[in-house]
Structure formats: structure tokens, C-alpha cells
PDB file of C-alpha atoms in Angstrom:
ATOM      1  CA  UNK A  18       0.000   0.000   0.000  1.00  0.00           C
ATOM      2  CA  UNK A  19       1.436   3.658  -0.903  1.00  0.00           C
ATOM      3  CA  UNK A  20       0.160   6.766   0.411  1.00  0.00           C
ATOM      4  CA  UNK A  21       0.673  10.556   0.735  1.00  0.00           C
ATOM      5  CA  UNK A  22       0.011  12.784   3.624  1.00  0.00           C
ATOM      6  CA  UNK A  23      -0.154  16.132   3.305  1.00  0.00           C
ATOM      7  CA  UNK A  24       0.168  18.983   6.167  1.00  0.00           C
ATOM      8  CA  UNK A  25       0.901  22.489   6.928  1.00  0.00           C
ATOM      9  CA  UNK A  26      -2.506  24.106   5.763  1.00  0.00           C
ATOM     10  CA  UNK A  27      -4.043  26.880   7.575  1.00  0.00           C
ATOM     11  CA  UNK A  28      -5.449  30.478   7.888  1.00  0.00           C
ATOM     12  CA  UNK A  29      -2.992  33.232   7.049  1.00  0.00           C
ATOM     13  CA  UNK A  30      -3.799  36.711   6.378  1.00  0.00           C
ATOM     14  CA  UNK A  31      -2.712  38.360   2.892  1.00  0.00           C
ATOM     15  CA  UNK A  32       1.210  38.822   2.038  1.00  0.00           C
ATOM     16  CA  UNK A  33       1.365  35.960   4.806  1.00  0.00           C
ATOM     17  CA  UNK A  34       3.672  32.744   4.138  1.00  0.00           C
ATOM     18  CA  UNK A  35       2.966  28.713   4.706  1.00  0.00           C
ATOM     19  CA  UNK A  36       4.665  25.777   3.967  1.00  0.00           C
ATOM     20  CA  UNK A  37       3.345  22.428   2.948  1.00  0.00           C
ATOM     21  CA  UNK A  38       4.526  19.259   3.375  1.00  0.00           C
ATOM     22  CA  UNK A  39       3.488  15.639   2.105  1.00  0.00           C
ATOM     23  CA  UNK A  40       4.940  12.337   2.382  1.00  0.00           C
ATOM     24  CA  UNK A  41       4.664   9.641   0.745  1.00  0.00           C
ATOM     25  CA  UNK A  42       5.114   6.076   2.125  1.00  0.00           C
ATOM     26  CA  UNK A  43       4.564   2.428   1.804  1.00  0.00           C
ATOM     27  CA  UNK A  44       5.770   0.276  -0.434  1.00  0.00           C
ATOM     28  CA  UNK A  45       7.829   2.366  -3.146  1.00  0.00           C
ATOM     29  CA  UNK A  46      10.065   1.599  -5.522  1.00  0.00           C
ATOM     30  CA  UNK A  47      10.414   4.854  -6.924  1.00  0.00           C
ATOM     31  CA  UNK A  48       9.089   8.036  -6.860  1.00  0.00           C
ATOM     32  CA  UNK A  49       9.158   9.733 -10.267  1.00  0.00           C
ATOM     33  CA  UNK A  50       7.362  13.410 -10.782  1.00  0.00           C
ATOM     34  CA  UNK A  51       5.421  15.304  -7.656  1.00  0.00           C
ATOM     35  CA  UNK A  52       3.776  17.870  -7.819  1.00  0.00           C
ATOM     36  CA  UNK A  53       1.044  20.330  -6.104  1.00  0.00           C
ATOM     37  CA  UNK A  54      -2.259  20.920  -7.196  1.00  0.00           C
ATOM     38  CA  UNK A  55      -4.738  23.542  -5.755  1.00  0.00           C
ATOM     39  CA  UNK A  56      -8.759  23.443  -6.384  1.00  0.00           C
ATOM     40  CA  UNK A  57     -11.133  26.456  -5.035  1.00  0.00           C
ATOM     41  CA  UNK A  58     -14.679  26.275  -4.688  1.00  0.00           C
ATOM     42  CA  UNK A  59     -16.293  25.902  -8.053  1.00  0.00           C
ATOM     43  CA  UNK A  60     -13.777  25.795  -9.966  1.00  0.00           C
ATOM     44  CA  UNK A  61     -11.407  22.903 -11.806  1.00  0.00           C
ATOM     45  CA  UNK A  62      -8.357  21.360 -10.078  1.00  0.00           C
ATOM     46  CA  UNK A  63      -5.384  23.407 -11.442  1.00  0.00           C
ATOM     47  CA  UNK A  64      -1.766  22.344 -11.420  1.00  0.00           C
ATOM     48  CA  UNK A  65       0.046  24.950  -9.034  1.00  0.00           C
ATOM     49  CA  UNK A  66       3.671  23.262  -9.084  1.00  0.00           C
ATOM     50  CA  UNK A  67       5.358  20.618 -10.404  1.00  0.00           C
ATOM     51  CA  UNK A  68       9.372  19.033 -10.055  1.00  0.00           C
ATOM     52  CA  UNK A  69      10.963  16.420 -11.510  1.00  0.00           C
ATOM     53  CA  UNK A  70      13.184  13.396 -10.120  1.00  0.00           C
ATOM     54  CA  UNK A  71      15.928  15.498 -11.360  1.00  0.00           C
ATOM     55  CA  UNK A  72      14.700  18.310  -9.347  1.00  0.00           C
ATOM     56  CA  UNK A  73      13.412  20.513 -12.695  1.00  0.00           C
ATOM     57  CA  UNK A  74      10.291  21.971 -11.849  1.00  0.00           C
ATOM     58  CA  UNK A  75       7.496  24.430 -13.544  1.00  0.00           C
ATOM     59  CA  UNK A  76       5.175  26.666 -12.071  1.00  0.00           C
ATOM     60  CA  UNK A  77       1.459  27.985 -13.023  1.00  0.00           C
ATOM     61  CA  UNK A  78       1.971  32.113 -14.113  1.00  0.00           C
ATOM     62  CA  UNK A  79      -0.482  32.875 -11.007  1.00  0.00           C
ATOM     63  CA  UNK A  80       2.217  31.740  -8.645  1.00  0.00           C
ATOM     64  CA  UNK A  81       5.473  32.556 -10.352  1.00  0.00           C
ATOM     65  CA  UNK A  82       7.985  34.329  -7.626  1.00  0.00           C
ATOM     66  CA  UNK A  83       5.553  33.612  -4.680  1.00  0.00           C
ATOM     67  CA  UNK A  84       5.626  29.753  -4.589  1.00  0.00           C
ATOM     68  CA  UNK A  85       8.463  27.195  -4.414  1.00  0.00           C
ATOM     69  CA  UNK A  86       8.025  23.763  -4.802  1.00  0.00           C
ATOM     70  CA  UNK A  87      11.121  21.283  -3.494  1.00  0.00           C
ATOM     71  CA  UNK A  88      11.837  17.481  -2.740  1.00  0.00           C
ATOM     72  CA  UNK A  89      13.731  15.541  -0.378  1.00  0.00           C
ATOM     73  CA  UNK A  90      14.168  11.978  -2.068  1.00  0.00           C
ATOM     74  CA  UNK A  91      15.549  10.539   0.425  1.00  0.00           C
ATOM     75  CA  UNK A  92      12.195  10.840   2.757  1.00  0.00           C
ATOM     76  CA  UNK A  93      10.070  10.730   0.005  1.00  0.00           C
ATOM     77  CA  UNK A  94       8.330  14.238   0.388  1.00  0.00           C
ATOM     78  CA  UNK A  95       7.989  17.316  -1.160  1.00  0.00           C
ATOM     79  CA  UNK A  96       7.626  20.868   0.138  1.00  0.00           C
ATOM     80  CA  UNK A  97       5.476  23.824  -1.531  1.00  0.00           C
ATOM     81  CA  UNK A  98       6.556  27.081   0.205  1.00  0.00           C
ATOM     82  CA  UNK A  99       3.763  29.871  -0.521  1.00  0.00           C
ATOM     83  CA  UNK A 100       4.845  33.341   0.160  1.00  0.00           C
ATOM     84  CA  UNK A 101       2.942  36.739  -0.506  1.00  0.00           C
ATOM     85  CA  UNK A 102      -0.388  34.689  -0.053  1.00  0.00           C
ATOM     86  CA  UNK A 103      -3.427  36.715  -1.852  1.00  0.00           C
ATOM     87  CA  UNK A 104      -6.927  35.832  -1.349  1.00  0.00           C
ATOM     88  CA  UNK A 105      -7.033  33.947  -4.491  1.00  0.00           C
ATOM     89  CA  UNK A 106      -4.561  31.646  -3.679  1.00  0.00           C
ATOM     90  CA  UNK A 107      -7.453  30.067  -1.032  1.00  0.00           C
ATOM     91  CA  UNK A 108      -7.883  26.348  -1.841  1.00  0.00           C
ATOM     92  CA  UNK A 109      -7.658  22.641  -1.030  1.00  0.00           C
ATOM     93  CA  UNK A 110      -4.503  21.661  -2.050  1.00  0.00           C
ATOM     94  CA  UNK A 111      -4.137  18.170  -3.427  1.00  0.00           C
ATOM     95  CA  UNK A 112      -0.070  16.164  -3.450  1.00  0.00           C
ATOM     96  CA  UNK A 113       0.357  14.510  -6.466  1.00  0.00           C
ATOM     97  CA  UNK A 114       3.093  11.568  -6.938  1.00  0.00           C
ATOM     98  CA  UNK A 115       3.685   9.220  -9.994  1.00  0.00           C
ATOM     99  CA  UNK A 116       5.085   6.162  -8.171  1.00  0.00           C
ATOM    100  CA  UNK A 117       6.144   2.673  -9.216  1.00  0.00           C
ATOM    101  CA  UNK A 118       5.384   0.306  -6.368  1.00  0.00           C
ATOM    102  CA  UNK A 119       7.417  -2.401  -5.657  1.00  0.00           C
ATOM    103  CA  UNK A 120       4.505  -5.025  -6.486  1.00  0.00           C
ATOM    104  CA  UNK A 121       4.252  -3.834 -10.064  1.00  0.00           C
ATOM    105  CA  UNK A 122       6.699  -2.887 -12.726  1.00  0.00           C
ATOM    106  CA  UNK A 123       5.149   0.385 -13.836  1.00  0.00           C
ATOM    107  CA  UNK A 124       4.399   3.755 -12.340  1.00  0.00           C
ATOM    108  CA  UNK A 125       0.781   4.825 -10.461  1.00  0.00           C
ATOM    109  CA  UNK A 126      -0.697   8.339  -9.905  1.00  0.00           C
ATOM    110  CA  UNK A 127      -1.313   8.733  -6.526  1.00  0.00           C
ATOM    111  CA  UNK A 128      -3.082  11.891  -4.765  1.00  0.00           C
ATOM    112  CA  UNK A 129      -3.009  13.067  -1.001  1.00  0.00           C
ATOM    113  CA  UNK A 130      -6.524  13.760   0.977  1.00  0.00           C
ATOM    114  CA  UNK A 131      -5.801  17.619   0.342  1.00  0.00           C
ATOM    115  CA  UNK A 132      -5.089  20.257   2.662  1.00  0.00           C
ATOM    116  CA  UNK A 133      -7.333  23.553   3.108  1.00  0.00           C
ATOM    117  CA  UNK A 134      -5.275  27.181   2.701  1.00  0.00           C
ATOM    118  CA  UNK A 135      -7.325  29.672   3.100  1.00  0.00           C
ATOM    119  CA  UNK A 136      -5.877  33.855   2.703  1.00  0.00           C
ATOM    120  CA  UNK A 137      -7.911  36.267   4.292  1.00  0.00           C
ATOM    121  CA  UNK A 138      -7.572  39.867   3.077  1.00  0.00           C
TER     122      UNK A 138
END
């Protein structure tokens, strides 16, 4: 069994900072792209961040120069650092992991149970 955990949601107020964290563990036999994805009320899932194995990573336009997305491989988690929160930004966001278990021979998307952010102005 493989699965992520996600923490370090919260309330901030605008031009506030948080960090979020999520894990991944169970049986893995690799861990190839992560990434973040954000979803507010109403509206579609959107990709936020996302980083390579290599440690390449892109970013949506809306969060260019605020956010920073990072991995540790050796604990198996990534890290999205959110600075100058704006209102906007206020969302569940959802880990995102393309993993090969060590039961099968190819790679699985796996998601986290999402993590509320909410920016107050």
C-alpha cells in the first residue's frame, strides 16, 4: 500500500507565508514526478507546481515568484513554500506523486486527501 500525507494548511492573512509538506510512504520503488495541485470552490483542479526526479520543476503564471516547490528523495516528500499569499490563492490543495510500487513494474498516480489554505484579506 502507498500513500501521501499532506500537512501544513491553515489560515494566514494576505502577504502571509505557509509551507506544505506531504509524504509519501509504503511500499515504493520509486518516486518519479510530484507535484502540487490547488482546487477552489467551483472551480477545476489546477496544477500549481510541479518538479521532476531530477529536481526541474514548472510553475502555473499565477504563482510565479511567490511559490516554491522542493523534494527531499531521500524521505520521500515534497515541500510547496507559498509566500505573498493573496486571497485567491485560497484552496484545497491536493499532493500529487507518480510512483512505481514495488509489487508492479510500472508507475501509479497517486493523490493526497488535500489540505485547506485559506488567505484572508
Amino acid at each position: 500500500q502507498v500513500q501521501l500525507v499532506e500537512s501544513g494548511g491553515g489560515l494566514v492573512q494576505a502577504g502571509g507565508s505557509l509551507r506544505l509538506s506531504c509524504a509519501a510512504s509504503g511500499s515504493i520503488f520509486s518516486i518519479n514526478g510530484m507535484a502540487w495541485y490547488r482546487q477552489a470552490p467551483g472551480k477545476q483542479r489546477e496544477l500549481v507546481a510541479a518538479i521532476t526526479s531530477g529536481g526541474s520543476t514548472n510553475y502555473a503564471d499565477s504563482v510565479k515568484g511567490r511559490f516554491t516547490i522542493s523534494r527531499d528523495n531521500a524521505n520521500n516528500t515534497v515541500y510547496l513554500q507559498m509566500n505573498s499569499l493573496k486571497p485567491e490563492d485560497t484552496a484545497v490543495y491536493y499532493c500529487n506523486a507518480n510512483i512505481s510500487p514495488r509489487w508492479a513494474g510500472i508507475q501509479y498516480p497517486y493523490w493526497g486527501q488535500g489540505t485547506q489554505v485559506t488567505v484572508s484579506s
